[in-house]
């Protein structure tokens, strides 16, 4: 139901994960509370539909603060709303979920649409107004009342919550409009940057690897200083490294100056074991060209790329039996320690979440209310916190919405 002339107890800006969870929680706590959600998009919950490749990985049974980054302390949220409490919340509105062996939790039906649908159905049952195509461009508080100006109406309310996400995934509605709204209020914002996204590399030869996928250990360095490593499927595009393992490295790239990613393409073996494997290949393929040395070990395009890196193009036509012990070490080195220098400029268009946001010093950690403006609340991605892939970001969004809703 849309009612653009009504005075509300609570206006929530953003009908995403945190906004919908907050609306449901606030109305359940006080059924007489009048709640309105203003959504800039044509439909609510658009970004939810794209999460988890359309399956919506909504939490992780192995929640840990080590998986989160930013100034905002994740413990203040995930200790209050752990995975079990979140799953109870969803079960109470009709969504059955199941944890997989790796800890990732999905709807039992494996449809992100179901997550959005049960939230919207509960909002409807509780009498929450949702007004779409309503971009908010000004918030002002006077005499204890908020005036919220949007493209659809000017509404007044006792309290306001910013649950409008960040700048990531503009195709799903990520505009960073909430950050812009806060500039006039004077709230401290830590510079937003893309996270969980592909990383562009400076090596132009990488284009020959477009489409290659391989298991690898990827390690991020700031110059020579180790920062973080991940193991998983590495994907190559025309000029970027991609895959979940790379996404998780990108979450901390905004804090370093000279990003380098070192790749171990044989993470299940020691360097000495790799040398033995190569020597065995040399015996088997002694009369074959060096270009075929890594056949049967790794992807052929990747093998050719690495051998060119080790020897140059000319030597690849020589027979494998001509390789010296020094050459064997060189092959092992490119297999275990290939470096890619990275561009620090990441792209919000391809980012799943935003790093940076509202500084922790601006927020009451127990209620998520602004310390500067009474009655103003912050939830989800707009806060200065972001997590790894695996349900961590969605869990924080839902959990922060529930906590704010409980404290209205």
mmCIF file of N, CA and C in Angstrom, residues 143-277:
data_model
loop_
_atom_site.group_PDB
_atom_site.id
_atom_site.type_symbol
_atom_site.label_atom_id
_atom_site.label_comp_id
_atom_site.label_asym_id
_atom_site.label_seq_id
_atom_site.Cartn_x
_atom_site.Cartn_y
_atom_site.Cartn_z
ATOM 1 N N UNK A 143 12.770 20.430 14.904
ATOM 2 C CA UNK A 143 11.816 20.298 16.013
ATOM 3 C C UNK A 143 11.454 18.835 16.287
ATOM 4 N N UNK A 144 12.461 17.963 16.201
ATOM 5 C CA UNK A 144 12.253 16.558 16.538
ATOM 6 C C UNK A 144 11.614 15.723 15.455
ATOM 7 N N UNK A 145 11.375 16.300 14.283
ATOM 8 C CA UNK A 145 10.733 15.575 13.187
ATOM 9 C C UNK A 145 11.612 15.596 11.946
ATOM 10 N N UNK A 146 11.703 14.444 11.290
ATOM 11 C CA UNK A 146 12.459 14.346 10.048
ATOM 12 C C UNK A 146 11.562 14.670 8.858
ATOM 13 N N UNK A 147 12.097 15.440 7.928
ATOM 14 C CA UNK A 147 11.449 15.659 6.643
ATOM 15 C C UNK A 147 12.279 14.939 5.589
ATOM 16 N N UNK A 148 11.655 14.018 4.881
ATOM 17 C CA UNK A 148 12.355 13.218 3.881
ATOM 18 C C UNK A 148 11.793 13.559 2.506
ATOM 19 N N UNK A 149 12.632 14.166 1.675
ATOM 20 C CA UNK A 149 12.204 14.564 0.336
ATOM 21 C C UNK A 149 12.686 13.533 -0.678
ATOM 22 N N UNK A 150 11.770 13.057 -1.487
ATOM 23 C CA UNK A 150 12.096 12.092 -2.526
ATOM 24 C C UNK A 150 11.442 12.510 -3.830
ATOM 25 N N UNK A 151 11.723 11.773 -4.869
ATOM 26 C CA UNK A 151 11.146 12.077 -6.173
ATOM 27 C C UNK A 151 9.655 11.795 -6.236
ATOM 28 N N UNK A 152 9.117 11.090 -5.241
ATOM 29 C CA UNK A 152 7.688 10.758 -5.251
ATOM 30 C C UNK A 152 6.874 11.545 -4.231
ATOM 31 N N UNK A 153 7.535 12.044 -3.163
ATOM 32 C CA UNK A 153 6.767 12.704 -2.100
ATOM 33 C C UNK A 153 7.707 13.387 -1.118
ATOM 34 N N UNK A 154 7.117 14.208 -0.268
ATOM 35 C CA UNK A 154 7.803 14.754 0.902
ATOM 36 C C UNK A 154 7.112 14.159 2.117
ATOM 37 N N UNK A 155 7.825 13.326 2.881
ATOM 38 C CA UNK A 155 7.233 12.619 4.006
ATOM 39 C C UNK A 155 7.879 13.070 5.308
ATOM 40 N N UNK A 156 7.132 12.967 6.380
ATOM 41 C CA UNK A 156 7.632 13.306 7.707
ATOM 42 C C UNK A 156 7.601 12.074 8.594
ATOM 43 N N UNK A 157 8.552 12.003 9.520
ATOM 44 C CA UNK A 157 8.590 10.846 10.408
ATOM 45 C C UNK A 157 9.327 11.176 11.693
ATOM 46 N N UNK A 158 9.115 10.317 12.689
ATOM 47 C CA UNK A 158 9.838 10.452 13.957
ATOM 48 C C UNK A 158 11.269 9.977 13.819
ATOM 49 N N UNK A 159 11.451 8.873 13.055
ATOM 50 C CA UNK A 159 12.773 8.264 12.912
ATOM 51 C C UNK A 159 13.014 7.881 11.456
ATOM 52 N N UNK A 160 14.295 7.842 11.111
ATOM 53 C CA UNK A 160 14.705 7.492 9.748
ATOM 54 C C UNK A 160 15.856 6.493 9.815
ATOM 55 N N UNK A 161 15.862 5.531 8.907
ATOM 56 C CA UNK A 161 16.965 4.558 8.815
ATOM 57 C C UNK A 161 17.513 4.540 7.395
ATOM 58 N N UNK A 162 18.812 4.669 7.294
ATOM 59 C CA UNK A 162 19.468 4.564 5.994
ATOM 60 C C UNK A 162 19.916 3.125 5.784
ATOM 61 N N UNK A 163 19.243 2.439 4.885
ATOM 62 C CA UNK A 163 19.534 1.035 4.564
ATOM 63 C C UNK A 163 19.716 0.893 3.058
ATOM 64 N N UNK A 164 20.278 1.922 2.448
ATOM 65 C CA UNK A 164 20.277 2.016 0.987
ATOM 66 C C UNK A 164 21.561 1.533 0.329
ATOM 67 N N UNK A 165 22.377 0.776 1.060
ATOM 68 C CA UNK A 165 23.540 0.157 0.449
ATOM 69 C C UNK A 165 24.625 1.149 0.082
ATOM 70 N N UNK A 166 25.494 0.723 -0.853
ATOM 71 C CA UNK A 166 26.615 1.559 -1.251
ATOM 72 C C UNK A 166 26.656 1.764 -2.751
ATOM 73 N N UNK A 167 27.861 1.895 -3.288
ATOM 74 C CA UNK A 167 28.038 2.194 -4.703
ATOM 75 C C UNK A 167 28.232 0.956 -5.568
ATOM 76 N N UNK A 168 28.345 -0.203 -4.947
ATOM 77 C CA UNK A 168 28.613 -1.430 -5.708
ATOM 78 C C UNK A 168 27.405 -1.859 -6.520
ATOM 79 N N UNK A 169 27.672 -2.551 -7.623
ATOM 80 C CA UNK A 169 26.624 -3.108 -8.493
ATOM 81 C C UNK A 169 25.563 -2.082 -8.875
ATOM 82 N N UNK A 170 25.936 -1.023 -9.596
ATOM 83 C CA UNK A 170 24.942 -0.028 -10.009
ATOM 84 C C UNK A 170 23.820 -0.607 -10.861
ATOM 85 N N UNK A 171 24.086 -1.706 -11.577
ATOM 86 C CA UNK A 171 23.039 -2.335 -12.386
ATOM 87 C C UNK A 171 21.923 -2.914 -11.524
ATOM 88 N N UNK A 172 22.243 -3.151 -10.226
ATOM 89 C CA UNK A 172 21.235 -3.656 -9.283
ATOM 90 C C UNK A 172 20.784 -2.565 -8.314
ATOM 91 N N UNK A 173 21.106 -1.321 -8.640
ATOM 92 C CA UNK A 173 20.614 -0.216 -7.822
ATOM 93 C C UNK A 173 21.639 0.425 -6.915
ATOM 94 N N UNK A 174 22.899 0.000 -6.963
ATOM 95 C CA UNK A 174 23.921 0.598 -6.106
ATOM 96 C C UNK A 174 24.351 1.964 -6.628
ATOM 97 N N UNK A 175 23.957 3.019 -5.951
ATOM 98 C CA UNK A 175 24.266 4.376 -6.400
ATOM 99 C C UNK A 175 25.133 5.151 -5.416
ATOM 100 N N UNK A 176 25.154 4.728 -4.158
ATOM 101 C CA UNK A 176 25.870 5.488 -3.148
ATOM 102 C C UNK A 176 25.123 6.732 -2.720
ATOM 103 N N UNK A 177 23.821 6.777 -3.036
ATOM 104 C CA UNK A 177 23.023 7.969 -2.717
ATOM 105 C C UNK A 177 22.990 8.238 -1.219
ATOM 106 N N UNK A 178 23.008 7.176 -0.420
ATOM 107 C CA UNK A 178 22.976 7.351 1.027
ATOM 108 C C UNK A 178 24.207 8.083 1.536
ATOM 109 N N UNK A 179 25.363 7.771 0.937
ATOM 110 C CA UNK A 179 26.601 8.460 1.302
ATOM 111 C C UNK A 179 26.479 9.952 1.005
ATOM 112 N N UNK A 180 25.905 10.275 -0.147
ATOM 113 C CA UNK A 180 25.738 11.675 -0.536
ATOM 114 C C UNK A 180 24.789 12.406 0.409
ATOM 115 N N UNK A 181 23.740 11.728 0.873
ATOM 116 C CA UNK A 181 22.786 12.349 1.801
ATOM 117 C C UNK A 181 23.457 12.777 3.103
ATOM 118 N N UNK A 182 24.448 12.008 3.519
ATOM 119 C CA UNK A 182 25.086 12.254 4.811
ATOM 120 C C UNK A 182 26.123 13.374 4.785
ATOM 121 N N UNK A 183 26.554 13.755 3.593
ATOM 122 C CA UNK A 183 27.571 14.803 3.496
ATOM 123 C C UNK A 183 27.076 16.118 4.092
ATOM 124 N N UNK A 184 25.780 16.401 3.934
ATOM 125 C CA UNK A 184 25.222 17.657 4.455
ATOM 126 C C UNK A 184 25.034 17.626 5.962
ATOM 127 N N UNK A 185 25.038 16.408 6.541
ATOM 128 C CA UNK A 185 24.820 16.274 7.984
ATOM 129 C C UNK A 185 26.139 16.352 8.740
ATOM 130 N N UNK A 186 27.241 16.114 8.043
ATOM 131 C CA UNK A 186 28.553 16.178 8.679
ATOM 132 C C UNK A 186 29.029 14.884 9.278
ATOM 133 N N UNK A 187 28.382 13.788 8.934
ATOM 134 C CA UNK A 187 28.780 12.475 9.464
ATOM 135 C C UNK A 187 30.035 11.990 8.732
ATOM 136 N N UNK A 188 30.987 11.478 9.509
ATOM 137 C CA UNK A 188 32.273 11.063 8.945
ATOM 138 C C UNK A 188 32.128 9.801 8.107
ATOM 139 N N UNK A 189 32.635 9.890 6.884
ATOM 140 C CA UNK A 189 32.581 8.766 5.955
ATOM 141 C C UNK A 189 34.011 8.366 5.592
ATOM 142 N N UNK A 190 34.341 7.100 5.783
ATOM 143 C CA UNK A 190 35.622 6.587 5.292
ATOM 144 C C UNK A 190 35.475 6.301 3.797
ATOM 145 N N UNK A 191 36.445 6.745 3.021
ATOM 146 C CA UNK A 191 36.348 6.747 1.559
ATOM 147 C C UNK A 191 35.867 5.410 1.002
ATOM 148 N N UNK A 192 34.750 5.402 0.265
ATOM 149 C CA UNK A 192 34.248 4.161 -0.333
ATOM 150 C C UNK A 192 35.177 3.647 -1.434
ATOM 151 N N UNK A 193 35.255 2.330 -1.551
ATOM 152 C CA UNK A 193 36.021 1.708 -2.628
ATOM 153 C C UNK A 193 35.380 0.368 -2.971
ATOM 154 N N UNK A 194 35.590 -0.136 -4.195
ATOM 155 C CA UNK A 194 34.992 -1.419 -4.590
ATOM 156 C C UNK A 194 35.608 -2.591 -3.832
ATOM 157 N N UNK A 195 34.813 -3.608 -3.583
ATOM 158 C CA UNK A 195 35.296 -4.843 -2.952
ATOM 159 C C UNK A 195 34.561 -6.033 -3.554
ATOM 160 N N UNK A 196 35.154 -7.200 -3.412
ATOM 161 C CA UNK A 196 34.638 -8.432 -4.018
ATOM 162 C C UNK A 196 34.452 -8.219 -5.521
ATOM 163 N N UNK A 197 35.554 -7.974 -6.194
ATOM 164 C CA UNK A 197 35.501 -7.707 -7.630
ATOM 165 C C UNK A 197 36.765 -8.222 -8.308
ATOM 166 N N UNK A 198 36.747 -8.359 -9.636
ATOM 167 C CA UNK A 198 37.961 -8.748 -10.363
ATOM 168 C C UNK A 198 39.052 -7.697 -10.198
ATOM 169 N N UNK A 199 40.290 -8.117 -10.401
ATOM 170 C CA UNK A 199 41.432 -7.221 -10.263
ATOM 171 C C UNK A 199 42.161 -7.126 -11.607
ATOM 172 N N UNK A 200 42.302 -5.913 -12.094
ATOM 173 C CA UNK A 200 42.994 -5.698 -13.365
ATOM 174 C C UNK A 200 44.503 -5.808 -13.167
ATOM 175 N N UNK A 201 45.162 -6.461 -14.127
ATOM 176 C CA UNK A 201 46.612 -6.613 -14.039
ATOM 177 C C UNK A 201 47.285 -5.874 -15.190
ATOM 178 N N UNK A 202 48.565 -5.535 -15.008
ATOM 179 C CA UNK A 202 49.281 -4.734 -16.003
ATOM 180 C C UNK A 202 49.921 -5.571 -17.102
ATOM 181 N N UNK A 203 50.014 -6.887 -16.922
ATOM 182 C CA UNK A 203 50.628 -7.777 -17.920
ATOM 183 C C UNK A 203 49.687 -7.925 -19.115
ATOM 184 N N UNK A 204 50.064 -7.351 -20.248
ATOM 185 C CA UNK A 204 49.190 -7.400 -21.425
ATOM 186 C C UNK A 204 49.077 -8.801 -22.011
ATOM 187 N N UNK A 205 50.039 -9.679 -21.719
ATOM 188 C CA UNK A 205 49.993 -11.041 -22.266
ATOM 189 C C UNK A 205 48.903 -11.901 -21.634
ATOM 190 N N UNK A 206 48.318 -11.406 -20.560
ATOM 191 C CA UNK A 206 47.308 -12.194 -19.862
ATOM 192 C C UNK A 206 46.078 -12.444 -20.736
ATOM 193 N N UNK A 207 45.893 -11.626 -21.765
ATOM 194 C CA UNK A 207 44.721 -11.787 -22.635
ATOM 195 C C UNK A 207 44.681 -13.164 -23.301
ATOM 196 N N UNK A 208 45.853 -13.805 -23.440
ATOM 197 C CA UNK A 208 45.891 -15.140 -24.045
ATOM 198 C C UNK A 208 45.269 -16.195 -23.134
ATOM 199 N N UNK A 209 45.063 -15.836 -21.860
ATOM 200 C CA UNK A 209 44.496 -16.788 -20.889
ATOM 201 C C UNK A 209 43.000 -16.592 -20.681
ATOM 202 N N UNK A 210 42.391 -15.719 -21.456
ATOM 203 C CA UNK A 210 40.961 -15.446 -21.290
ATOM 204 C C UNK A 210 40.154 -16.741 -21.316
ATOM 205 N N UNK A 211 39.332 -16.933 -20.292
ATOM 206 C CA UNK A 211 38.477 -18.119 -20.206
ATOM 207 C C UNK A 211 39.071 -19.273 -19.416
ATOM 208 N N UNK A 212 40.370 -19.192 -19.071
ATOM 209 C CA UNK A 212 41.018 -20.277 -18.318
ATOM 210 C C UNK A 212 40.577 -20.226 -16.856
ATOM 211 N N UNK A 213 40.265 -21.379 -16.300
ATOM 212 C CA UNK A 213 39.938 -21.527 -14.884
ATOM 213 C C UNK A 213 40.835 -22.610 -14.309
ATOM 214 N N UNK A 214 41.398 -22.342 -13.136
ATOM 215 C CA UNK A 214 42.302 -23.326 -12.540
ATOM 216 C C UNK A 214 42.355 -23.138 -11.032
ATOM 217 N N UNK A 215 42.578 -24.203 -10.317
ATOM 218 C CA UNK A 215 42.753 -24.111 -8.864
ATOM 219 C C UNK A 215 44.119 -23.516 -8.576
ATOM 220 N N UNK A 216 44.172 -22.587 -7.622
ATOM 221 C CA UNK A 216 45.437 -21.921 -7.311
ATOM 222 C C UNK A 216 45.380 -21.300 -5.920
ATOM 223 N N UNK A 217 46.561 -21.031 -5.404
ATOM 224 C CA UNK A 217 46.690 -20.236 -4.187
ATOM 225 C C UNK A 217 47.158 -18.853 -4.613
ATOM 226 N N UNK A 218 46.388 -17.828 -4.233
ATOM 227 C CA UNK A 218 46.736 -16.462 -4.618
ATOM 228 C C UNK A 218 47.102 -15.675 -3.364
ATOM 229 N N UNK A 219 48.212 -14.965 -3.424
ATOM 230 C CA UNK A 219 48.713 -14.221 -2.271
ATOM 231 C C UNK A 219 48.885 -12.754 -2.645
ATOM 232 N N UNK A 220 48.305 -11.886 -1.847
ATOM 233 C CA UNK A 220 48.390 -10.449 -2.087
ATOM 234 C C UNK A 220 49.544 -9.852 -1.295
ATOM 235 N N UNK A 221 50.356 -9.065 -1.985
ATOM 236 C CA UNK A 221 51.476 -8.366 -1.353
ATOM 237 C C UNK A 221 51.355 -6.867 -1.620
ATOM 238 N N UNK A 222 51.834 -6.084 -0.677
ATOM 239 C CA UNK A 222 52.006 -4.648 -0.885
ATOM 240 C C UNK A 222 53.499 -4.445 -1.089
ATOM 241 N N UNK A 223 53.921 -4.462 -2.351
ATOM 242 C CA UNK A 223 55.355 -4.515 -2.626
ATOM 243 C C UNK A 223 55.883 -5.868 -2.202
ATOM 244 N N UNK A 224 56.736 -5.893 -1.183
ATOM 245 C CA UNK A 224 57.279 -7.157 -0.665
ATOM 246 C C UNK A 224 56.601 -7.598 0.626
ATOM 247 N N UNK A 225 55.649 -6.820 1.102
ATOM 248 C CA UNK A 225 54.984 -7.131 2.377
ATOM 249 C C UNK A 225 53.751 -8.000 2.137
ATOM 250 N N UNK A 226 53.726 -9.176 2.759
ATOM 251 C CA UNK A 226 52.570 -10.072 2.632
ATOM 252 C C UNK A 226 51.342 -9.458 3.303
ATOM 253 N N UNK A 227 50.187 -9.574 2.633
ATOM 254 C CA UNK A 227 48.947 -9.022 3.167
ATOM 255 C C UNK A 227 47.911 -10.115 3.463
ATOM 256 N N UNK A 228 47.647 -10.977 2.492
ATOM 257 C CA UNK A 228 46.553 -11.952 2.652
ATOM 258 C C UNK A 228 46.663 -12.994 1.554
ATOM 259 N N UNK A 229 46.226 -14.232 1.843
ATOM 260 C CA UNK A 229 46.175 -15.238 0.781
ATOM 261 C C UNK A 229 44.866 -16.012 0.816
ATOM 262 N N UNK A 230 44.532 -16.605 -0.309
ATOM 263 C CA UNK A 230 43.314 -17.386 -0.477
ATOM 264 C C UNK A 230 43.617 -18.528 -1.438
ATOM 265 N N UNK A 231 42.885 -19.620 -1.302
ATOM 266 C CA UNK A 231 42.999 -20.736 -2.239
ATOM 267 C C UNK A 231 41.619 -21.049 -2.812
ATOM 268 N N UNK A 232 41.559 -21.230 -4.131
ATOM 269 C CA UNK A 232 40.286 -21.514 -4.769
ATOM 270 C C UNK A 232 40.432 -21.482 -6.278
ATOM 271 N N UNK A 233 39.305 -21.357 -6.954
ATOM 272 C CA UNK A 233 39.333 -21.324 -8.421
ATOM 273 C C UNK A 233 39.706 -19.923 -8.901
ATOM 274 N N UNK A 234 40.795 -19.847 -9.657
ATOM 275 C CA UNK A 234 41.249 -18.596 -10.256
ATOM 276 C C UNK A 234 40.738 -18.553 -11.690
ATOM 277 N N UNK A 235 40.168 -17.410 -12.073
ATOM 278 C CA UNK A 235 39.640 -17.240 -13.422
ATOM 279 C C UNK A 235 40.359 -16.088 -14.115
ATOM 280 N N UNK A 236 40.618 -16.269 -15.395
ATOM 281 C CA UNK A 236 41.261 -15.226 -16.196
ATOM 282 C C UNK A 236 40.246 -14.646 -17.171
ATOM 283 N N UNK A 237 40.206 -13.316 -17.260
ATOM 284 C CA UNK A 237 39.429 -12.655 -18.302
ATOM 285 C C UNK A 237 40.426 -11.939 -19.209
ATOM 286 N N UNK A 238 39.947 -11.021 -20.030
ATOM 287 C CA UNK A 238 40.811 -10.358 -21.004
ATOM 288 C C UNK A 238 41.973 -9.627 -20.342
ATOM 289 N N UNK A 239 41.700 -8.953 -19.234
ATOM 290 C CA UNK A 239 42.784 -8.205 -18.563
ATOM 291 C C UNK A 239 42.689 -8.250 -17.045
ATOM 292 N N UNK A 240 41.951 -9.226 -16.512
ATOM 293 C CA UNK A 240 41.782 -9.288 -15.062
ATOM 294 C C UNK A 240 41.959 -10.696 -14.518
ATOM 295 N N UNK A 241 42.245 -10.761 -13.227
ATOM 296 C CA UNK A 241 42.154 -11.993 -12.458
ATOM 297 C C UNK A 241 40.811 -11.962 -11.746
ATOM 298 N N UNK A 242 40.137 -13.104 -11.711
ATOM 299 C CA UNK A 242 38.807 -13.139 -11.114
ATOM 300 C C UNK A 242 38.624 -14.445 -10.349
ATOM 301 N N UNK A 243 37.413 -14.648 -9.839
ATOM 302 C CA UNK A 243 37.122 -15.810 -9.010
ATOM 303 C C UNK A 243 36.999 -15.403 -7.553
ATOM 304 N N UNK A 244 36.360 -16.237 -6.750
ATOM 305 C CA UNK A 244 36.103 -15.905 -5.341
ATOM 306 C C UNK A 244 37.399 -15.621 -4.586
ATOM 307 N N UNK A 245 38.447 -16.390 -4.871
ATOM 308 C CA UNK A 245 39.716 -16.164 -4.155
ATOM 309 C C UNK A 245 40.259 -14.767 -4.433
ATOM 310 N N UNK A 246 40.109 -14.286 -5.660
ATOM 311 C CA UNK A 246 40.548 -12.928 -6.005
ATOM 312 C C UNK A 246 39.618 -11.896 -5.389
ATOM 313 N N UNK A 247 38.315 -12.160 -5.424
ATOM 314 C CA UNK A 247 37.358 -11.231 -4.811
ATOM 315 C C UNK A 247 37.731 -10.959 -3.355
ATOM 316 N N UNK A 248 38.096 -12.020 -2.645
ATOM 317 C CA UNK A 248 38.422 -11.853 -1.225
ATOM 318 C C UNK A 248 39.700 -11.047 -1.012
ATOM 319 N N UNK A 249 40.621 -11.111 -1.966
ATOM 320 C CA UNK A 249 41.811 -10.265 -1.880
ATOM 321 C C UNK A 249 41.460 -8.809 -2.166
ATOM 322 N N UNK A 250 40.520 -8.592 -3.089
ATOM 323 C CA UNK A 250 40.170 -7.219 -3.473
ATOM 324 C C UNK A 250 39.582 -6.433 -2.309
ATOM 325 N N UNK A 251 39.058 -7.134 -1.312
ATOM 326 C CA UNK A 251 38.422 -6.462 -0.173
ATOM 327 C C UNK A 251 39.399 -5.613 0.626
ATOM 328 N N UNK A 252 40.698 -5.925 0.539
ATOM 329 C CA UNK A 252 41.682 -5.167 1.320
ATOM 330 C C UNK A 252 42.637 -4.376 0.432
ATOM 331 N N UNK A 253 42.407 -4.381 -0.883
ATOM 332 C CA UNK A 253 43.323 -3.699 -1.789
ATOM 333 C C UNK A 253 43.270 -2.188 -1.656
ATOM 334 N N UNK A 254 42.151 -1.664 -1.115
ATOM 335 C CA UNK A 254 42.040 -0.210 -0.959
ATOM 336 C C UNK A 254 43.008 0.332 0.093
ATOM 337 N N UNK A 255 43.616 -0.574 0.873
ATOM 338 C CA UNK A 255 44.509 -0.139 1.957
ATOM 339 C C UNK A 255 45.986 -0.254 1.609
ATOM 340 N N UNK A 256 46.311 -0.708 0.396
ATOM 341 C CA UNK A 256 47.720 -0.895 0.061
ATOM 342 C C UNK A 256 48.111 -0.036 -1.137
ATOM 343 N N UNK A 257 49.411 0.180 -1.292
ATOM 344 C CA UNK A 257 49.906 1.115 -2.299
ATOM 345 C C UNK A 257 50.439 0.452 -3.560
ATOM 346 N N UNK A 258 51.087 -0.705 -3.414
ATOM 347 C CA UNK A 258 51.711 -1.358 -4.570
ATOM 348 C C UNK A 258 51.263 -2.818 -4.644
ATOM 349 N N UNK A 259 50.015 -3.052 -5.061
ATOM 350 C CA UNK A 259 49.480 -4.421 -5.032
ATOM 351 C C UNK A 259 50.119 -5.360 -6.050
ATOM 352 N N UNK A 260 50.554 -6.497 -5.547
ATOM 353 C CA UNK A 260 51.102 -7.575 -6.371
ATOM 354 C C UNK A 260 50.422 -8.862 -5.936
ATOM 355 N N UNK A 261 49.965 -9.657 -6.895
ATOM 356 C CA UNK A 261 49.381 -10.960 -6.575
ATOM 357 C C UNK A 261 50.324 -12.050 -7.070
ATOM 358 N N UNK A 262 50.768 -12.890 -6.139
ATOM 359 C CA UNK A 262 51.630 -14.023 -6.476
ATOM 360 C C UNK A 262 50.760 -15.276 -6.507
ATOM 361 N N UNK A 263 50.917 -16.057 -7.572
ATOM 362 C CA UNK A 263 50.048 -17.216 -7.789
ATOM 363 C C UNK A 263 50.849 -18.507 -7.751
ATOM 364 N N UNK A 264 50.345 -19.448 -6.967
ATOM 365 C CA UNK A 264 50.891 -20.810 -6.943
ATOM 366 C C UNK A 264 49.873 -21.701 -7.648
ATOM 367 N N UNK A 265 50.227 -22.171 -8.843
ATOM 368 C CA UNK A 265 49.303 -22.969 -9.642
ATOM 369 C C UNK A 265 49.293 -24.444 -9.233
ATOM 370 N N UNK A 266 50.151 -24.827 -8.291
ATOM 371 C CA UNK A 266 50.170 -26.198 -7.785
ATOM 372 C C UNK A 266 50.214 -26.174 -6.260
ATOM 373 N N UNK A 267 49.172 -25.631 -5.629
ATOM 374 C CA UNK A 267 49.182 -25.409 -4.181
ATOM 375 C C UNK A 267 49.173 -26.675 -3.340
ATOM 376 N N UNK A 268 48.908 -27.815 -3.974
ATOM 377 C CA UNK A 268 48.845 -29.066 -3.217
ATOM 378 C C UNK A 268 50.206 -29.763 -3.134
ATOM 379 N N UNK A 269 51.229 -29.137 -3.711
ATOM 380 C CA UNK A 269 52.561 -29.741 -3.726
ATOM 381 C C UNK A 269 53.593 -28.724 -3.254
ATOM 382 N N UNK A 270 54.670 -29.232 -2.621
ATOM 383 C CA UNK A 270 55.797 -28.370 -2.275
ATOM 384 C C UNK A 270 56.602 -28.081 -3.542
ATOM 385 N N UNK A 271 57.479 -27.090 -3.468
ATOM 386 C CA UNK A 271 58.315 -26.757 -4.620
ATOM 387 C C UNK A 271 59.187 -27.945 -5.024
ATOM 388 N N UNK A 272 59.728 -28.661 -4.039
ATOM 389 C CA UNK A 272 60.567 -29.828 -4.345
ATOM 390 C C UNK A 272 59.758 -30.920 -5.029
ATOM 391 N N UNK A 273 58.517 -31.103 -4.592
ATOM 392 C CA UNK A 273 57.654 -32.105 -5.242
ATOM 393 C C UNK A 273 57.337 -31.703 -6.668
ATOM 394 N N UNK A 274 57.145 -30.418 -6.895
ATOM 395 C CA UNK A 274 56.879 -29.929 -8.249
ATOM 396 C C UNK A 274 58.085 -30.193 -9.152
ATOM 397 N N UNK A 275 59.278 -29.990 -8.649
ATOM 398 C CA UNK A 275 60.496 -30.258 -9.430
ATOM 399 C C UNK A 275 60.564 -31.727 -9.839
ATOM 400 N N UNK A 276 60.226 -32.623 -8.923
ATOM 401 C CA UNK A 276 60.236 -34.064 -9.224
ATOM 402 C C UNK A 276 59.203 -34.398 -10.293
ATOM 403 N N UNK A 277 58.035 -33.749 -10.204
ATOM 404 C CA UNK A 277 56.983 -33.978 -11.201
ATOM 405 C C UNK A 277 57.467 -33.539 -12.581
#
